[in-house]
Amino acid sequence: MIILQQMLVLFLVMLAGFFAEKKGVLDEDACKKVSWIVVNIANPSMILASVSGDSRIQPEELAVTVLVALAIFACLIGLAAVLPGLLGVDRSQRGVYRVMTVFSNIGFMGFPLLSALYGKGSLLYAALFVLIYNVLIYTYGILCLDQDSAERRKARMKMQTGGQDSAPDPRDAESSGGFLDVIKKIINVGVLSAVGALILYFGNIRLPDIFTQTFDMFSDLTAPLSMMVIGASFGQMPFRELVTDVRLLIFSGIKLLLIPIGSMWVLSRFIDNPILLGVCLVVLATPVGSMSAMLAKQYDCDSELASRGVAVTTLLSVAAIPAVSAVCRLMGINIM
């Protein structure tokens, strides 16, 4: 019931974005500007707000949680390296598929679910996942999308020159440049906010209330703005494309069912903390994160594909998350 209610809330916000697009309010240009606000202001504020509370967890539990989170993301990145090729994804879309494989809707959907199921104490475990998640999405995620962007520019140049080889685009050289170019892309507001959150948490530093209230206010914008942009993008695509994209449907089945069930079977062999197992379940079983669509739009990638991925997996997760939870219980995994 809690899961269904949360899904309905997200869809209602997406529906508002859908109608805003139909009224011409959230057009493509407006969506790009709103995406900039989400990526550079609202989401970094949510990262900082996640460590502003007084609750702490034991050092041993903290170390185990960090190791589990690193292992999960490392395995997902490894899977993302091969899954697009196995699915026959075009080279200009592989970065988007990699990002969709690794990054789920932990913050916008996972946090409310965990709070309702386990209480606010579980959010401390989830916050550690989110910190690693945000460092990765602003580093690995952006590098993947940069590759897609370069492939799309090459394809456009090839069409413009009638299939003949053309002079290299200066942005391609910038995108695939040296070490300093990579560092410039990695050092951005998302990574800086994640590093700042780590310093605040491990340094046990409490910010003045004026800053915590500001971060809380901005972080509250993240979910509604991002879901409205996705709803607006949803309004720009034919519904038939959502239900006839066989590759995306296969990907959704792998992401929402095979990955979480297989991962939980392995994790349950090493973890006996039901709250940590529940956090892992939510991290693995939630649909594609809306930040995938936000960043794809920001970095001129196939944002329509990313938005379809968010929409399709969010729709299917209404049934998939309860199904995964039921399978876990049948396997004897203690998640409650």
CSV table of C-alpha atoms in Angstrom, one decimal:
chain,number,residue,atom,x,y,z
A,1,MET,CA,0.0,0.0,0.0
A,2,ILE,CA,2.9,2.4,0.9
A,3,ILE,CA,4.6,1.6,-2.4
A,4,LEU,CA,1.5,2.1,-4.4
A,5,GLN,CA,0.8,5.4,-2.7
A,6,GLN,CA,4.3,6.7,-3.4
A,7,MET,CA,4.0,5.6,-7.0
A,8,LEU,CA,0.7,7.5,-7.4
A,9,VAL,CA,2.2,10.6,-5.9
A,10,LEU,CA,5.1,10.5,-8.4
A,11,PHE,CA,2.7,9.9,-11.3
A,12,LEU,CA,0.5,12.8,-10.2
A,13,VAL,CA,3.5,15.2,-10.3
A,14,MET,CA,4.5,13.8,-13.7
A,15,LEU,CA,0.9,14.3,-14.9
A,16,ALA,CA,1.2,18.0,-13.9
A,17,GLY,CA,4.3,18.3,-16.0
A,18,PHE,CA,2.5,16.5,-18.9
A,19,PHE,CA,-0.4,19.0,-18.8
A,20,ALA,CA,2.1,21.9,-18.5
A,21,GLU,CA,3.8,20.7,-21.7
A,22,LYS,CA,0.5,20.4,-23.5
A,23,LYS,CA,-0.3,24.0,-22.5
A,24,GLY,CA,3.0,25.1,-23.9
A,25,VAL,CA,4.4,26.2,-20.5
A,26,LEU,CA,7.1,23.5,-20.2
A,27,ASP,CA,8.5,23.5,-23.7
A,28,GLU,CA,12.0,22.1,-24.6
A,29,ASP,CA,13.8,25.3,-23.7
A,30,ALA,CA,11.9,25.6,-20.3
A,31,CYS,CA,12.7,22.0,-19.5
A,32,LYS,CA,16.4,22.5,-20.1
A,33,LYS,CA,16.4,25.5,-17.7
A,34,VAL,CA,14.5,23.6,-15.1
A,35,SER,CA,16.9,20.7,-15.5
A,36,TRP,CA,19.8,23.1,-14.8
A,37,ILE,CA,18.1,24.2,-11.5
A,38,VAL,CA,17.7,20.5,-10.5
A,39,VAL,CA,21.2,19.4,-11.4
A,40,ASN,CA,23.1,22.4,-10.1
A,41,ILE,CA,21.0,23.7,-7.1
A,42,ALA,CA,18.2,21.4,-5.9
A,43,ASN,CA,19.9,18.0,-6.0
A,44,PRO,CA,23.2,19.3,-4.4
A,45,SER,CA,21.1,20.8,-1.7
A,46,MET,CA,19.5,17.5,-1.1
A,47,ILE,CA,22.9,15.9,-0.7
A,48,LEU,CA,23.9,18.4,2.0
A,49,ALA,CA,20.5,18.2,3.7
A,50,SER,CA,20.8,14.4,4.0
A,51,VAL,CA,23.6,14.7,6.6
A,52,SER,CA,22.2,17.7,8.6
A,53,GLY,CA,20.4,15.6,11.2
A,54,ASP,CA,21.6,14.5,14.6
A,55,SER,CA,21.3,10.7,14.2
A,56,ARG,CA,24.5,8.6,13.9
A,57,ILE,CA,25.2,5.0,13.2
A,58,GLN,CA,27.9,2.8,14.8
A,59,PRO,CA,31.3,3.0,13.1
A,60,GLU,CA,31.3,-0.8,12.4
A,61,GLU,CA,27.9,-0.5,10.7
A,62,LEU,CA,29.0,2.5,8.8
A,63,ALA,CA,32.1,0.7,7.5
A,64,VAL,CA,30.0,-2.3,6.4
A,65,THR,CA,27.4,-0.1,4.7
A,66,VAL,CA,30.1,1.8,2.8
A,67,LEU,CA,31.7,-1.5,1.6
A,68,VAL,CA,28.3,-2.9,0.6
A,69,ALA,CA,27.5,0.2,-1.3
A,70,LEU,CA,30.8,0.3,-3.1
A,71,ALA,CA,30.5,-3.4,-4.0
A,72,ILE,CA,26.9,-2.9,-5.4
A,73,PHE,CA,27.9,0.1,-7.5
A,74,ALA,CA,31.1,-1.6,-8.8
A,75,CYS,CA,29.0,-4.7,-9.9
A,76,LEU,CA,26.4,-2.4,-11.5
A,77,ILE,CA,29.1,-0.5,-13.4
A,78,GLY,CA,30.6,-3.8,-14.6
A,79,LEU,CA,27.2,-5.0,-15.8
A,80,ALA,CA,26.6,-1.6,-17.5
A,81,ALA,CA,29.8,-2.1,-19.5
A,82,VAL,CA,28.4,-5.2,-21.2
A,83,LEU,CA,24.6,-5.0,-21.1
A,84,PRO,CA,24.1,-2.3,-23.8
A,85,GLY,CA,26.2,-4.5,-26.2
A,86,LEU,CA,24.2,-7.6,-25.3
A,87,LEU,CA,21.0,-5.7,-26.0
A,88,GLY,CA,22.3,-4.4,-29.4
A,89,VAL,CA,22.1,-0.7,-28.4
A,90,ASP,CA,23.3,1.9,-30.8
A,91,ARG,CA,26.7,3.4,-29.9
A,92,SER,CA,25.1,6.9,-29.5
A,93,GLN,CA,22.7,5.5,-26.8
A,94,ARG,CA,25.0,3.2,-24.9
A,95,GLY,CA,26.0,5.9,-22.4
A,96,VAL,CA,22.3,6.5,-21.5
A,97,TYR,CA,21.7,2.8,-21.0
A,98,ARG,CA,24.8,2.6,-18.8
A,99,VAL,CA,23.6,5.4,-16.7
A,100,MET,CA,20.1,3.9,-16.5
A,101,THR,CA,21.6,0.6,-15.4
A,102,VAL,CA,23.6,2.0,-12.5
A,103,PHE,CA,21.5,4.8,-11.2
A,104,SER,CA,18.1,4.2,-9.6
A,105,ASN,CA,15.5,6.5,-8.0
A,106,ILE,CA,16.9,6.2,-4.5
A,107,GLY,CA,16.3,9.7,-3.2
A,108,PHE,CA,13.0,10.6,-4.8
A,109,MET,CA,11.3,7.2,-4.3
A,110,GLY,CA,13.5,5.2,-2.1
A,111,PHE,CA,13.7,7.6,0.9
A,112,PRO,CA,9.9,7.8,1.4
A,113,LEU,CA,9.6,4.0,1.1
A,114,LEU,CA,12.4,3.4,3.6
A,115,SER,CA,11.1,6.0,6.1
A,116,ALA,CA,7.7,4.4,6.0
A,117,LEU,CA,9.0,0.8,6.3
A,118,TYR,CA,11.9,1.2,8.8
A,119,GLY,CA,11.7,4.7,10.2
A,120,LYS,CA,13.9,7.7,9.7
A,121,GLY,CA,16.9,5.8,11.2
A,122,SER,CA,17.2,3.8,8.0
A,123,LEU,CA,17.8,7.0,6.0
A,124,LEU,CA,21.3,7.2,7.5
A,125,TYR,CA,22.2,4.0,5.7
A,126,ALA,CA,20.5,5.2,2.6
A,127,ALA,CA,22.4,8.5,2.8
A,128,LEU,CA,25.7,6.7,2.5
A,129,PHE,CA,24.5,5.1,-0.7
A,130,VAL,CA,23.3,8.4,-1.9
A,131,LEU,CA,26.7,10.1,-1.3
A,132,ILE,CA,28.5,7.5,-3.3
A,133,TYR,CA,25.7,7.6,-5.9
A,134,ASN,CA,26.1,11.3,-6.4
A,135,VAL,CA,29.9,11.2,-6.7
A,136,LEU,CA,29.5,8.5,-9.3
A,137,ILE,CA,26.6,10.2,-11.3
A,138,TYR,CA,28.6,13.4,-11.5
A,139,THR,CA,31.8,11.6,-12.6
A,140,TYR,CA,31.1,8.2,-14.2
A,141,GLY,CA,27.6,9.3,-15.3
A,142,ILE,CA,28.8,12.5,-17.0
A,143,LEU,CA,31.7,10.7,-18.7
A,144,CYS,CA,29.3,8.1,-20.2
A,145,LEU,CA,26.9,10.8,-21.4
A,146,ASP,CA,29.8,12.8,-22.9
A,147,GLN,CA,30.7,9.8,-25.0
A,148,ASP,CA,27.1,9.7,-26.3
A,149,SER,CA,27.1,13.4,-27.0
A,150,ALA,CA,30.3,13.0,-29.1
A,151,GLU,CA,28.8,10.1,-31.0
A,152,ARG,CA,25.7,12.1,-31.7
A,153,ARG,CA,27.7,15.0,-33.0
A,154,LYS,CA,29.7,12.7,-35.3
A,155,ALA,CA,26.5,11.2,-36.7
A,156,ARG,CA,25.1,14.7,-37.4
A,157,MET,CA,28.3,15.8,-39.1
A,158,LYS,CA,28.3,12.7,-41.2
A,159,MET,CA,24.7,13.3,-42.3
A,160,GLN,CA,25.6,16.9,-43.2
A,161,THR,CA,28.6,15.8,-45.3
A,162,GLY,CA,26.7,13.0,-47.1
A,163,GLY,CA,28.6,10.3,-45.3
A,164,GLN,CA,32.0,11.7,-46.0
A,165,ASP,CA,34.6,12.0,-43.3
A,166,SER,CA,34.7,15.6,-42.0
A,167,ALA,CA,37.0,17.7,-39.9
A,168,PRO,CA,36.8,16.7,-36.3
A,169,ASP,CA,34.5,18.8,-34.1
A,170,PRO,CA,36.4,20.8,-31.6
A,171,ARG,CA,34.0,19.7,-28.9
A,172,ASP,CA,35.0,16.1,-29.5
A,173,ALA,CA,38.6,16.9,-28.8
A,174,GLU,CA,37.4,18.7,-25.7
A,175,SER,CA,35.2,15.8,-24.7
A,176,SER,CA,38.0,13.2,-25.2
A,177,GLY,CA,40.8,15.5,-24.1
A,178,GLY,CA,43.6,14.9,-21.7
A,179,PHE,CA,43.7,14.5,-17.9
A,180,LEU,CA,43.0,18.1,-17.2
A,181,ASP,CA,39.8,18.1,-19.3
A,182,VAL,CA,38.5,15.0,-17.4
A,183,ILE,CA,39.3,16.7,-14.1
A,184,LYS,CA,37.4,19.8,-15.2
A,185,LYS,CA,34.3,17.7,-15.9
A,186,ILE,CA,34.6,15.8,-12.6
A,187,ILE,CA,35.0,18.9,-10.4
A,188,ASN,CA,31.5,20.2,-10.5
A,189,VAL,CA,28.8,21.3,-8.1
A,190,GLY,CA,27.5,17.8,-7.6
A,191,VAL,CA,30.8,16.3,-6.5
A,192,LEU,CA,31.7,19.4,-4.4
A,193,SER,CA,28.4,19.1,-2.5
A,194,ALA,CA,29.0,15.3,-2.0
A,195,VAL,CA,32.5,16.0,-0.7
A,196,GLY,CA,31.1,18.7,1.5
A,197,ALA,CA,28.5,16.4,2.9
A,198,LEU,CA,31.2,13.8,3.8
A,199,ILE,CA,33.2,16.4,5.6
A,200,LEU,CA,30.2,17.6,7.6
A,201,TYR,CA,29.2,14.0,8.5
A,202,PHE,CA,32.6,12.6,9.5
A,203,GLY,CA,33.7,15.9,11.0
A,204,ASN,CA,30.5,16.0,13.1
A,205,ILE,CA,30.1,19.6,12.0
A,206,ARG,CA,26.6,21.2,12.5
A,207,LEU,CA,25.7,24.1,10.2
A,208,PRO,CA,23.8,27.1,11.4
A,209,ASP,CA,20.0,26.7,11.1
A,210,ILE,CA,19.8,29.3,8.4
A,211,PHE,CA,21.9,27.1,6.1
A,212,THR,CA,20.1,23.8,7.0
A,213,GLN,CA,16.7,25.4,6.4
A,214,THR,CA,17.9,26.8,3.0
A,215,PHE,CA,19.2,23.3,2.0
A,216,ASP,CA,16.0,21.7,3.1
A,217,MET,CA,13.9,24.2,1.1
A,218,PHE,CA,16.0,23.7,-2.1
A,219,SER,CA,16.0,20.0,-1.7
A,220,ASP,CA,12.2,19.9,-1.5
A,221,LEU,CA,12.3,21.2,-5.1
A,222,THR,CA,14.2,18.2,-6.5
A,223,ALA,CA,11.5,15.6,-6.7
A,224,PRO,CA,8.6,17.8,-8.0
A,225,LEU,CA,10.7,19.7,-10.6
A,226,SER,CA,12.5,16.6,-11.9
A,227,MET,CA,9.3,14.6,-12.2
A,228,MET,CA,7.5,17.5,-13.9
A,229,VAL,CA,10.3,17.7,-16.5
A,230,ILE,CA,10.0,14.0,-17.0
A,231,GLY,CA,6.2,14.4,-17.4
A,232,ALA,CA,6.7,17.1,-19.9
A,233,SER,CA,9.1,14.9,-21.9
A,234,PHE,CA,6.6,12.1,-21.6
A,235,GLY,CA,4.1,14.5,-23.3
A,236,GLN,CA,6.4,15.0,-26.2
A,237,MET,CA,6.6,11.3,-27.1
A,238,PRO,CA,4.0,9.0,-28.6
A,239,PHE,CA,2.6,6.5,-26.1
A,240,ARG,CA,3.0,3.8,-28.7
A,241,GLU,CA,6.8,4.2,-28.4
A,242,LEU,CA,6.7,3.3,-24.7
A,243,VAL,CA,4.9,0.0,-25.2
A,244,THR,CA,6.6,-1.0,-28.5
A,245,ASP,CA,10.2,-0.4,-27.5
A,246,VAL,CA,11.1,-4.1,-27.0
A,247,ARG,CA,14.7,-3.4,-26.2
A,248,LEU,CA,13.7,-1.0,-23.4
A,249,LEU,CA,11.1,-3.4,-22.1
A,250,ILE,CA,13.7,-6.2,-21.9
A,251,PHE,CA,16.1,-3.8,-20.2
A,252,SER,CA,13.4,-2.9,-17.7
A,253,GLY,CA,12.8,-6.6,-16.8
A,254,ILE,CA,16.5,-7.1,-16.2
A,255,LYS,CA,16.8,-3.9,-14.1
A,256,LEU,CA,13.6,-4.3,-12.1
A,257,LEU,CA,13.6,-8.1,-11.6
A,258,LEU,CA,16.8,-10.0,-12.4
A,259,ILE,CA,19.3,-7.6,-11.0
A,260,PRO,CA,17.6,-7.0,-7.6
A,261,ILE,CA,16.6,-10.7,-7.0
A,262,GLY,CA,20.0,-12.0,-8.0
A,263,SER,CA,21.8,-9.3,-5.9
A,264,MET,CA,19.7,-9.9,-2.9
A,265,TRP,CA,20.3,-13.6,-3.0
A,266,VAL,CA,24.1,-12.9,-2.9
A,267,LEU,CA,23.9,-10.1,-0.3
A,268,SER,CA,21.8,-12.2,2.1
A,269,ARG,CA,24.7,-14.6,2.3
A,270,PHE,CA,26.9,-11.9,3.9
A,271,ILE,CA,24.5,-9.5,5.6
A,272,ASP,CA,22.2,-10.3,8.5
A,273,ASN,CA,21.1,-6.7,9.3
A,274,PRO,CA,17.4,-6.5,8.0
A,275,ILE,CA,17.5,-2.7,7.8
A,276,LEU,CA,20.6,-2.8,5.7
A,277,LEU,CA,19.2,-5.5,3.5
A,278,GLY,CA,16.0,-3.5,3.1
A,279,VAL,CA,18.0,-0.5,2.0
A,280,CYS,CA,19.9,-2.6,-0.5
A,281,LEU,CA,16.5,-3.9,-1.8
A,282,VAL,CA,15.2,-0.4,-2.4
A,283,VAL,CA,18.5,0.8,-4.0
A,284,LEU,CA,18.4,-2.1,-6.4
A,285,ALA,CA,14.7,-2.4,-7.1
A,286,THR,CA,13.6,1.2,-7.6
A,287,PRO,CA,13.2,2.4,-11.2
A,288,VAL,CA,15.6,4.5,-13.3
A,289,GLY,CA,16.5,7.7,-11.5
A,290,SER,CA,15.1,10.9,-12.8
A,291,MET,CA,18.6,12.4,-12.6
A,292,SER,CA,19.4,10.2,-15.7
A,293,ALA,CA,16.9,12.2,-17.7
A,294,MET,CA,18.0,15.5,-16.2
A,295,LEU,CA,21.7,15.0,-17.0
A,296,ALA,CA,20.9,13.6,-20.5
A,297,LYS,CA,19.0,16.7,-21.3
A,298,GLN,CA,21.7,18.9,-19.8
A,299,TYR,CA,24.5,17.2,-21.8
A,300,ASP,CA,22.7,17.0,-25.1
A,301,CYS,CA,22.2,13.2,-25.2
A,302,ASP,CA,19.2,11.1,-26.0
A,303,SER,CA,17.1,12.6,-23.2
A,304,GLU,CA,13.9,11.2,-24.8
A,305,LEU,CA,15.3,7.7,-24.4
A,306,ALA,CA,16.2,8.5,-20.8
A,307,SER,CA,12.8,9.9,-20.1
A,308,ARG,CA,11.2,6.8,-21.6
A,309,GLY,CA,13.4,4.7,-19.4
A,310,VAL,CA,12.3,6.6,-16.3
A,311,ALA,CA,8.6,6.5,-17.3
A,312,VAL,CA,8.5,2.8,-18.3
A,313,THR,CA,10.5,1.5,-15.3
A,314,THR,CA,8.5,3.7,-12.9
A,315,LEU,CA,5.3,2.3,-14.4
A,316,LEU,CA,6.5,-1.3,-14.2
A,317,SER,CA,8.0,-0.8,-10.7
A,318,VAL,CA,4.4,-0.5,-9.2
A,319,ALA,CA,4.2,-4.3,-9.7
A,320,ALA,CA,7.9,-5.1,-9.7
A,321,ILE,CA,8.9,-3.9,-6.3
A,322,PRO,CA,6.3,-5.8,-4.4
A,323,ALA,CA,7.1,-8.9,-6.6
A,324,VAL,CA,10.8,-8.6,-5.7
A,325,SER,CA,10.0,-8.2,-2.0
A,326,ALA,CA,7.8,-11.3,-2.2
A,327,VAL,CA,10.5,-13.4,-3.9
A,328,CYS,CA,13.0,-12.3,-1.3
A,329,ARG,CA,10.7,-13.5,1.4
A,330,LEU,CA,10.2,-16.9,-0.4
A,331,MET,CA,14.0,-17.2,-0.5
A,332,GLY,CA,14.1,-16.7,3.3
A,333,ILE,CA,15.7,-13.3,3.2
A,334,ASN,CA,14.9,-11.2,6.2
A,335,ILE,CA,14.1,-7.7,5.0
A,336,MET,CA,11.7,-6.7,7.8
